[in-house]
CSV table of N, CA and C and ligand atoms in Angstrom, one decimal:
chain,number,residue,atom,x,y,z
A,1,MET,N,-16.0,14.0,-14.2
A,1,MET,CA,-14.7,13.6,-13.9
A,1,MET,C,-13.8,14.4,-13.1
A,2,SER,N,-13.1,13.8,-12.3
A,2,SER,CA,-12.2,14.5,-11.5
A,2,SER,C,-10.7,14.4,-11.6
A,3,ILE,N,-9.9,15.0,-11.2
A,3,ILE,CA,-8.6,14.6,-11.5
A,3,ILE,C,-7.6,15.0,-10.1
A,4,ILE,N,-6.9,14.2,-9.3
A,4,ILE,CA,-6.4,14.2,-8.1
A,4,ILE,C,-4.8,14.0,-8.4
A,5,ASN,N,-4.2,15.2,-7.7
A,5,ASN,CA,-2.4,15.0,-7.9
A,5,ASN,C,-2.4,14.9,-6.4
A,6,LYS,N,-1.4,13.9,-6.0
A,6,LYS,CA,-0.9,13.7,-4.7
A,6,LYS,C,0.9,13.0,-5.1
A,7,LEU,N,1.4,14.0,-4.1
A,7,LEU,CA,2.7,13.4,-4.1
A,7,LEU,C,2.8,12.0,-3.0
A,8,ILE,N,3.4,11.1,-3.1
A,8,ILE,CA,3.8,10.0,-2.2
A,8,ILE,C,5.1,10.4,-2.0
A,9,GLU,N,5.7,10.3,-0.4
A,9,GLU,CA,7.0,10.7,-0.2
A,9,GLU,C,7.6,9.5,0.5
A,10,VAL,N,9.1,8.9,0.3
A,10,VAL,CA,9.5,7.8,0.6
A,10,VAL,C,10.5,8.0,1.0
A,11,GLU,N,11.2,7.5,2.4
A,11,GLU,CA,12.7,7.9,2.7
A,11,GLU,C,13.2,6.8,2.5
A,12,THR,N,14.3,6.9,1.5
A,12,THR,CA,14.9,5.5,1.1
A,12,THR,C,16.3,5.2,1.9
A,13,ALA,N,16.7,3.9,1.5
A,13,ALA,CA,17.8,3.3,2.1
A,13,ALA,C,19.0,3.6,1.5
A,14,LYS,N,20.3,3.4,1.6
A,14,LYS,CA,21.5,3.5,1.1
A,14,LYS,C,21.3,2.4,-0.2
A,15,GLY,N,22.0,2.8,-1.4
A,15,GLY,CA,22.2,2.1,-2.2
A,15,GLY,C,21.2,2.0,-3.3
A,16,ILE,N,20.7,0.7,-3.5
A,16,ILE,CA,19.3,0.3,-4.3
A,16,ILE,C,18.6,0.0,-3.2
A,17,SER,N,17.5,0.1,-3.4
A,17,SER,CA,16.2,-0.4,-2.6
A,17,SER,C,15.1,-0.2,-3.3
A,18,ILE,N,13.9,-1.1,-3.3
A,18,ILE,CA,12.9,-1.1,-3.6
A,18,ILE,C,11.7,-1.2,-2.7
A,19,TYR,N,10.6,-0.3,-2.9
A,19,TYR,CA,9.4,0.0,-2.3
A,19,TYR,C,8.0,-0.3,-3.0
A,20,ASN,N,7.3,-1.3,-2.4
A,20,ASN,CA,6.0,-1.2,-2.9
A,20,ASN,C,5.2,-0.3,-2.7
A,21,ILE,N,4.6,0.7,-3.7
A,21,ILE,CA,3.8,1.7,-3.2
A,21,ILE,C,2.3,1.5,-3.7
A,22,THR,N,2.2,0.1,-4.1
A,22,THR,CA,0.7,0.2,-4.4
A,22,THR,C,-0.3,0.3,-3.2
A,23,PRO,N,0.0,-0.1,-2.1
A,23,PRO,CA,-1.1,0.4,-0.8
A,23,PRO,C,-1.4,2.0,-0.8
A,24,GLN,N,-0.6,2.9,-0.9
A,24,GLN,CA,-0.5,4.4,-0.9
A,24,GLN,C,-1.7,4.4,-2.3
A,25,ILE,N,-1.7,3.7,-3.3
A,25,ILE,CA,-2.3,4.2,-4.7
A,25,ILE,C,-3.7,3.9,-4.4
A,26,VAL,N,-3.7,2.7,-3.8
A,26,VAL,CA,-5.1,2.0,-3.8
A,26,VAL,C,-5.8,3.2,-2.6
A,27,LYS,N,-5.1,3.2,-1.8
A,27,LYS,CA,-5.8,4.3,-0.6
A,27,LYS,C,-6.3,5.4,-1.2
A,28,LEU,N,-5.6,6.4,-2.2
A,28,LEU,CA,-5.8,7.4,-2.7
A,28,LEU,C,-7.3,7.1,-3.6
A,29,ILE,N,-7.5,5.8,-4.1
A,29,ILE,CA,-8.4,5.8,-5.3
A,29,ILE,C,-9.8,5.6,-4.2
A,30,GLN,N,-9.2,5.0,-3.1
A,30,GLN,CA,-10.6,4.9,-2.2
A,30,GLN,C,-11.1,6.0,-1.4
A,31,ILE,N,-10.3,6.7,-1.0
A,31,ILE,CA,-10.5,7.9,0.0
A,31,ILE,C,-11.2,9.0,-1.1
A,32,ASN,N,-10.8,8.9,-2.6
A,32,ASN,CA,-11.2,9.7,-3.3
A,32,ASN,C,-12.4,9.5,-4.4
A,33,ASN,N,-13.0,8.2,-3.9
A,33,ASN,CA,-14.3,7.6,-4.5
A,33,ASN,C,-14.2,7.3,-6.1
A,34,ILE,N,-13.0,6.8,-6.5
A,34,ILE,CA,-12.8,6.8,-8.0
A,34,ILE,C,-13.3,5.4,-8.2
A,35,ASN,N,-14.1,5.4,-9.4
A,35,ASN,CA,-14.9,3.8,-9.5
A,35,ASN,C,-14.2,3.4,-11.0
A,36,ASN,N,-14.2,4.5,-11.8
A,36,ASN,CA,-13.4,4.1,-13.3
A,36,ASN,C,-12.6,5.4,-13.8
A,37,GLY,N,-11.7,5.1,-14.3
A,37,GLY,CA,-10.4,6.2,-14.9
A,37,GLY,C,-9.1,5.4,-14.9
A,38,GLN,N,-8.3,6.2,-14.7
A,38,GLN,CA,-6.9,5.6,-14.8
A,38,GLN,C,-6.2,6.4,-13.6
A,39,VAL,N,-4.7,6.1,-13.2
A,39,VAL,CA,-3.6,6.3,-12.7
A,39,VAL,C,-2.5,6.7,-13.2
A,40,ILE,N,-1.9,7.6,-13.4
A,40,ILE,CA,-0.3,7.8,-13.9
A,40,ILE,C,0.4,7.7,-12.4
A,41,VAL,N,1.4,7.3,-12.3
A,41,VAL,CA,2.4,7.2,-11.4
A,41,VAL,C,3.8,7.6,-12.2
A,42,PHE,N,4.2,8.9,-11.3
A,42,PHE,CA,5.1,9.3,-12.0
A,42,PHE,C,6.3,9.5,-11.3
A,43,SER,N,8.0,9.1,-11.5
A,43,SER,CA,9.0,9.2,-10.8
A,43,SER,C,9.4,10.6,-11.2
A,44,ARG,N,10.1,11.4,-10.1
A,44,ARG,CA,10.2,12.6,-10.3
A,44,ARG,C,11.7,13.0,-10.4
A,45,HIS,N,12.6,11.9,-10.2
A,45,HIS,CA,13.8,11.9,-10.1
A,45,HIS,C,14.8,11.3,-11.4
A,46,THR,N,15.8,11.2,-11.5
A,46,THR,CA,16.8,11.1,-12.6
A,46,THR,C,17.3,9.6,-11.9
A,47,THR,N,17.3,9.5,-10.7
A,47,THR,CA,17.9,8.2,-9.9
A,47,THR,C,17.0,7.1,-9.3
A,48,THR,N,15.5,7.5,-9.7
A,48,THR,CA,14.6,6.3,-9.3
A,48,THR,C,14.1,5.9,-10.4
A,49,ALA,N,13.2,4.9,-10.3
A,49,ALA,CA,12.5,4.3,-11.6
A,49,ALA,C,11.3,3.4,-10.8
A,50,LEU,N,10.4,3.3,-11.9
A,50,LEU,CA,9.2,2.8,-11.1
A,50,LEU,C,9.2,1.2,-12.3
A,51,ALA,N,8.7,0.1,-11.7
A,51,ALA,CA,8.3,-0.8,-12.5
A,51,ALA,C,7.3,-1.8,-12.3
A,52,ILE,N,6.3,-2.5,-12.9
A,52,ILE,CA,5.1,-2.9,-12.4
A,52,ILE,C,5.6,-4.5,-12.3
A,53,ASN,N,5.9,-5.2,-11.2
A,53,ASN,CA,6.4,-6.7,-11.2
A,53,ASN,C,5.8,-7.5,-9.8
A,54,GLU,N,6.5,-8.4,-9.6
A,54,GLU,CA,6.0,-9.2,-8.5
A,54,GLU,C,6.9,-8.9,-7.2
A,55,ASN,N,6.0,-8.4,-6.2
A,55,ASN,CA,6.7,-7.9,-4.9
A,55,ASN,C,7.3,-9.2,-4.2
A,56,GLU,N,8.2,-9.9,-4.8
A,56,GLU,CA,8.4,-11.2,-4.0
A,56,GLU,C,10.1,-10.9,-3.6
A,57,GLU,N,10.5,-11.1,-2.3
A,57,GLU,CA,11.8,-10.8,-1.9
A,57,GLU,C,12.9,-11.2,-2.2
A,58,ARG,N,12.8,-12.5,-2.7
A,58,ARG,CA,14.0,-13.0,-3.3
A,58,ARG,C,14.1,-12.6,-5.1
A,59,LEU,N,12.9,-12.4,-5.6
A,59,LEU,CA,12.9,-11.6,-7.1
A,59,LEU,C,13.6,-10.6,-6.9
A,60,LEU,N,13.3,-9.7,-5.7
A,60,LEU,CA,13.5,-8.4,-5.5
A,60,LEU,C,15.4,-8.3,-5.6
A,61,GLU,N,15.5,-9.1,-4.9
A,61,GLU,CA,17.1,-9.2,-5.0
A,61,GLU,C,17.9,-9.6,-5.9
A,62,ASP,N,17.3,-10.4,-6.9
A,62,ASP,CA,17.7,-10.8,-8.1
A,62,ASP,C,17.8,-9.5,-8.9
A,63,VAL,N,16.7,-8.8,-8.9
A,63,VAL,CA,16.9,-7.6,-9.7
A,63,VAL,C,18.0,-7.0,-9.4
A,64,LYS,N,18.2,-6.7,-7.9
A,64,LYS,CA,19.3,-5.7,-7.9
A,64,LYS,C,20.6,-6.3,-8.3
A,65,VAL,N,20.8,-7.6,-8.2
A,65,VAL,CA,22.1,-8.3,-8.8
A,65,VAL,C,22.0,-7.9,-10.2
A,66,TYR,N,20.7,-8.2,-11.1
A,66,TYR,CA,20.9,-7.9,-12.3
A,66,TYR,C,21.3,-6.7,-12.9
A,67,LEU,N,20.7,-5.4,-12.1
A,67,LEU,CA,20.8,-3.9,-12.4
A,67,LEU,C,22.4,-3.6,-12.3
A,68,LYS,N,22.9,-4.2,-11.2
A,68,LYS,CA,24.3,-4.1,-10.9
A,68,LYS,C,25.2,-4.6,-12.1
A,69,LYS,N,25.1,-5.8,-12.5
A,69,LYS,CA,25.6,-6.4,-13.7
A,69,LYS,C,25.4,-5.5,-14.9
A,70,LEU,N,24.6,-4.8,-15.1
A,70,LEU,CA,24.2,-4.0,-16.2
A,70,LEU,C,24.8,-2.8,-16.4
A,71,ALA,N,25.1,-2.2,-14.9
A,71,ALA,CA,25.6,-0.8,-14.8
A,71,ALA,C,26.7,-1.1,-13.5
A,72,PRO,N,27.6,-1.8,-13.5
A,72,PRO,CA,28.5,-1.8,-12.1
A,72,PRO,C,29.1,-0.4,-11.8
A,73,GLU,N,28.8,0.0,-10.8
A,73,GLU,CA,29.4,1.2,-10.0
A,73,GLU,C,31.1,1.0,-10.3
A,74,SER,N,31.4,0.2,-10.4
A,74,SER,CA,33.1,0.6,-10.4
A,74,SER,C,33.5,0.6,-12.1
A,75,ASP,N,32.8,0.6,-12.8
A,75,ASP,CA,33.1,1.0,-14.6
A,75,ASP,C,33.5,2.4,-14.9
A,76,LYS,N,33.9,3.0,-15.7
A,76,LYS,CA,34.0,4.4,-15.8
A,76,LYS,C,33.1,5.0,-16.3
A,77,TYR,N,32.8,6.0,-16.1
A,77,TYR,CA,31.6,7.0,-16.9
A,77,TYR,C,32.2,8.2,-17.1
A,78,LEU,N,31.6,8.8,-17.9
A,78,LEU,CA,32.0,10.3,-18.4
A,78,LEU,C,31.3,11.4,-17.4
A,79,HIS,N,30.1,10.6,-16.7
A,79,HIS,CA,29.2,11.5,-16.0
A,79,HIS,C,30.1,11.6,-14.5
A,80,ASN,N,30.8,10.5,-14.4
A,80,ASN,CA,31.5,10.8,-12.9
A,80,ASN,C,33.0,11.5,-13.0
A,81,ASP,N,33.0,12.2,-13.9
A,81,ASP,CA,34.3,13.2,-14.1
A,81,ASP,C,33.9,14.7,-13.6
A,82,LEU,N,33.5,14.6,-12.5
A,82,LEU,CA,32.9,16.1,-11.8
A,82,LEU,C,33.8,17.2,-11.9
A,83,HIS,N,35.2,16.7,-11.9
A,83,HIS,CA,36.0,18.2,-12.3
A,83,HIS,C,35.7,18.6,-13.9
A,84,LEU,N,35.1,18.0,-14.4
A,84,LEU,CA,34.9,18.4,-15.9
A,84,LEU,C,33.5,18.8,-16.0
A,85,ARG,N,32.6,19.0,-14.7
A,85,ARG,CA,31.3,19.4,-14.8
A,85,ARG,C,31.1,20.7,-14.1
A,86,ASP,N,30.0,21.4,-14.5
A,86,ASP,CA,29.7,22.5,-13.5
A,86,ASP,C,28.7,22.1,-12.2
A,87,VAL,N,29.0,21.5,-11.2
A,87,VAL,CA,28.1,21.1,-10.2
A,87,VAL,C,28.1,21.3,-8.7
A,88,PRO,N,27.4,21.4,-8.0
A,88,PRO,CA,27.4,21.6,-6.5
A,88,PRO,C,28.4,20.8,-5.7
A,89,PRO,N,28.8,21.4,-4.8
A,89,PRO,CA,30.0,20.3,-3.9
A,89,PRO,C,29.2,19.1,-3.7
A,90,ASP,N,28.0,19.0,-3.3
A,90,ASP,CA,27.8,17.7,-2.7
A,90,ASP,C,27.1,16.6,-3.9
A,91,GLU,N,27.8,16.9,-5.2
A,91,GLU,CA,27.0,16.4,-6.4
A,91,GLU,C,27.8,14.7,-6.2
A,92,PRO,N,26.9,13.7,-6.1
A,92,PRO,CA,27.2,12.1,-6.0
A,92,PRO,C,28.0,11.7,-7.4
A,93,ILE,N,28.6,10.7,-7.0
A,93,ILE,CA,29.4,9.9,-8.5
A,93,ILE,C,28.3,8.8,-8.7
A,94,ASN,N,27.4,8.8,-9.5
A,94,ASN,CA,26.2,8.2,-9.5
A,94,ASN,C,26.0,7.8,-11.2
A,95,ALA,N,26.8,7.8,-11.9
A,95,ALA,CA,26.4,7.5,-13.4
A,95,ALA,C,25.9,6.0,-13.2
A,96,HIS,N,26.3,5.4,-12.6
A,96,HIS,CA,25.5,3.7,-12.8
A,96,HIS,C,23.9,3.9,-12.4
A,97,SER,N,23.8,4.9,-11.3
A,97,SER,CA,22.3,4.8,-11.0
A,97,SER,C,21.6,5.4,-12.2
A,98,HIS,N,21.9,6.5,-12.7
A,98,HIS,CA,21.1,7.0,-13.8
A,98,HIS,C,21.1,5.6,-15.1
A,99,LEU,N,22.0,5.1,-15.4
A,99,LEU,CA,21.7,4.3,-16.4
A,99,LEU,C,20.8,3.0,-16.0
A,100,MET,N,21.0,2.5,-14.7
A,100,MET,CA,20.1,1.7,-14.2
A,100,MET,C,18.4,2.3,-14.3
A,101,ALA,N,18.2,3.1,-13.8
A,101,ALA,CA,16.8,4.3,-13.7
A,101,ALA,C,16.5,4.5,-15.3
A,102,MET,N,17.0,4.3,-16.4
A,102,MET,CA,16.9,4.3,-17.8
A,102,MET,C,16.7,2.8,-18.3
A,103,THR,N,17.1,2.0,-17.5
A,103,THR,CA,16.6,0.7,-18.0
A,103,THR,C,15.2,0.4,-17.8
A,104,LEU,N,14.7,1.2,-16.7
A,104,LEU,CA,13.7,0.6,-16.0
A,104,LEU,C,12.4,1.6,-16.6
A,105,SER,N,11.4,2.4,-16.0
A,105,SER,CA,10.6,3.2,-16.3
A,105,SER,C,10.4,4.3,-15.5
A,106,THR,N,9.8,5.4,-16.2
A,106,THR,CA,9.8,6.8,-15.2
A,106,THR,C,8.4,6.9,-14.9
A,107,SER,N,7.4,6.2,-15.8
A,107,SER,CA,6.2,6.5,-15.3
A,107,SER,C,5.1,5.1,-15.6
A,108,GLU,N,4.0,4.6,-15.1
A,108,GLU,CA,3.2,3.6,-15.4
A,108,GLU,C,2.0,4.2,-15.6
A,109,VAL,N,1.0,3.8,-15.9
A,109,VAL,CA,-0.6,4.3,-16.3
A,109,VAL,C,-1.1,2.8,-16.0
A,110,ILE,N,-2.1,3.0,-14.8
A,110,ILE,CA,-3.1,1.6,-14.5
A,110,ILE,C,-4.5,2.2,-14.7
A,111,PRO,N,-5.2,1.3,-15.2
A,111,PRO,CA,-6.8,1.9,-15.3
A,111,PRO,C,-7.2,0.9,-13.9
A,112,ILE,N,-8.2,2.3,-13.7
A,112,ILE,CA,-9.2,1.8,-12.8
A,112,ILE,C,-10.4,1.5,-13.1
A,113,PHE,N,-11.2,0.3,-12.6
A,113,PHE,CA,-12.3,-0.5,-12.6
A,113,PHE,C,-13.1,-0.5,-11.7
A,114,ASP,N,-14.4,-0.6,-11.7
A,114,ASP,CA,-15.2,-1.1,-10.6
A,114,ASP,C,-14.5,-0.8,-9.0
A,115,GLY,N,-13.8,0.7,-8.9
A,115,GLY,CA,-13.3,1.2,-7.7
A,115,GLY,C,-11.9,0.2,-7.4
A,116,LYS,N,-11.2,-0.2,-8.3
A,116,LYS,CA,-9.9,-1.1,-8.1
A,116,LYS,C,-9.1,-0.9,-9.1
A,117,LEU,N,-7.7,-0.7,-8.5
A,117,LEU,CA,-6.4,-0.9,-9.7
A,117,LEU,C,-6.7,-2.3,-10.5
A,118,ALA,N,-6.6,-1.9,-11.9
A,118,ALA,CA,-6.7,-3.3,-12.7
A,118,ALA,C,-5.2,-4.0,-12.9
A,119,LEU,N,-4.6,-4.1,-11.7
A,119,LEU,CA,-3.6,-5.0,-11.9
A,119,LEU,C,-3.5,-6.5,-11.6
A,120,GLY,N,-2.9,-7.2,-12.1
A,120,GLY,CA,-3.0,-8.9,-12.2
A,120,GLY,C,-2.8,-9.2,-10.7
A,121,THR,N,-2.8,-10.3,-10.4
A,121,THR,CA,-2.7,-10.9,-9.1
A,121,THR,C,-1.5,-10.6,-8.5
A,122,TRP,N,-0.1,-10.9,-9.4
A,122,TRP,CA,1.0,-10.9,-9.0
A,122,TRP,C,1.6,-9.5,-9.2
A,123,GLN,N,0.9,-8.9,-9.8
A,123,GLN,CA,1.7,-7.1,-10.0
A,123,GLN,C,1.5,-6.5,-8.9
A,124,SER,N,2.5,-5.7,-8.7
A,124,SER,CA,2.6,-4.5,-7.9
A,124,SER,C,3.3,-3.3,-8.4
A,125,VAL,N,3.1,-2.0,-7.9
A,125,VAL,CA,3.7,-1.0,-8.4
A,125,VAL,C,4.7,-0.7,-7.6
A,126,LEU,N,6.3,-0.9,-8.1
A,126,LEU,CA,7.4,-1.0,-7.4
A,126,LEU,C,8.2,0.3,-7.6
A,127,LEU,N,8.8,1.0,-6.7
A,127,LEU,CA,9.7,2.0,-6.8
A,127,LEU,C,11.1,1.7,-6.4
A,128,PHE,N,11.9,1.9,-7.5
A,128,PHE,CA,13.4,1.8,-7.2
A,128,PHE,C,14.1,2.9,-6.6
A,129,GLU,N,14.7,2.8,-5.7
A,129,GLU,CA,15.6,3.6,-5.6
A,129,GLU,C,17.1,3.2,-6.0
A,130,LEU,N,17.6,4.1,-6.5
A,130,LEU,CA,18.8,3.6,-7.3
A,130,LEU,C,20.2,4.5,-6.9
A,131,ASP,N,19.8,5.4,-6.1
A,131,ASP,CA,21.2,6.4,-5.2
A,131,ASP,C,20.8,6.9,-3.9
A,132,GLY,N,20.4,5.9,-3.1
A,132,GLY,CA,19.8,6.3,-1.8
A,132,GLY,C,21.1,6.4,-1.1
A,133,PRO,N,21.0,6.8,0.4
A,133,PRO,CA,19.5,7.3,1.0
A,133,PRO,C,19.1,8.7,0.7
A,134,ARG,N,18.0,8.9,0.2
A,134,ARG,CA,17.4,10.2,-0.3
A,134,ARG,C,15.8,10.6,0.0
A,135,LYS,N,15.4,11.3,0.2
A,135,LYS,CA,13.9,11.7,0.4
A,135,LYS,C,13.2,11.8,-1.0
A,136,ARG,N,12.6,11.2,-1.5
A,136,ARG,CA,12.1,10.9,-2.9
A,136,ARG,C,10.5,11.4,-2.8
A,137,THR,N,9.8,11.6,-4.2
A,137,THR,CA,8.5,12.0,-4.3
A,137,THR,C,8.0,11.0,-5.6
A,138,VAL,N,6.7,10.7,-5.6
A,138,VAL,CA,6.4,10.0,-6.7
A,138,VAL,C,5.3,10.7,-7.2
A,139,LEU,N,4.8,11.3,-7.8
A,139,LEU,CA,3.6,11.8,-8.3
A,139,LEU,C,2.5,10.6,-8.7
A,140,VAL,N,1.3,10.6,-8.1
A,140,VAL,CA,0.1,10.1,-8.4
A,140,VAL,C,-0.8,10.7,-9.1
A,141,GLN,N,-1.2,11.0,-10.0
A,141,GLN,CA,-2.4,11.4,-10.8
A,141,GLN,C,-3.7,10.8,-10.9
A,142,ILE,N,-4.5,10.9,-10.5
A,142,ILE,CA,-5.6,10.1,-10.8
A,142,ILE,C,-6.9,10.7,-11.6
A,143,SER,N,-7.2,10.2,-12.4
A,143,SER,CA,-8.2,10.7,-13.6
A,143,SER,C,-9.6,9.8,-13.6
A,144,GLY,N,-10.8,10.4,-13.0
A,144,GLY,CA,-11.8,9.3,-13.1
A,144,GLY,C,-12.9,9.9,-12.3
A,145,GLU,N,-13.8,9.0,-12.3
A,145,GLU,CA,-15.2,9.4,-11.5
A,145,GLU,C,-15.8,8.4,-10.6
B,201,LIG,ZN1,24.2,12.1,-11.6
């Protein structure tokens, strides 16, 4: 069995944006010749998140509206009281982004069999940027043979 660790880098857009990172994961499985095993996809940030769902343009717009309803940017949050915290000068006002991230996932585990990700027809691995623009990294750890 081998274990492969790889960082996927994504330069994100302003505010909330969503990226289908399935093709990069599939490529890593193929170039490493993994037939059976599993892949862990892990978001390394507190204002990004992961979900496995349908990569449909209008649905992704619905998700953005839904997240903004759950954690409106204009609400009052303790985390945004920067004068009461020990923070660097470029600290963003982003409590709403953290709360959105906590409603989604930090990691996903996907089985690999017959050399393919075991995703259903309508499932894609989606990275959610919730406080862009930033340079983000997602860890992909493939275990298998
Ligand atoms: Zn913060």
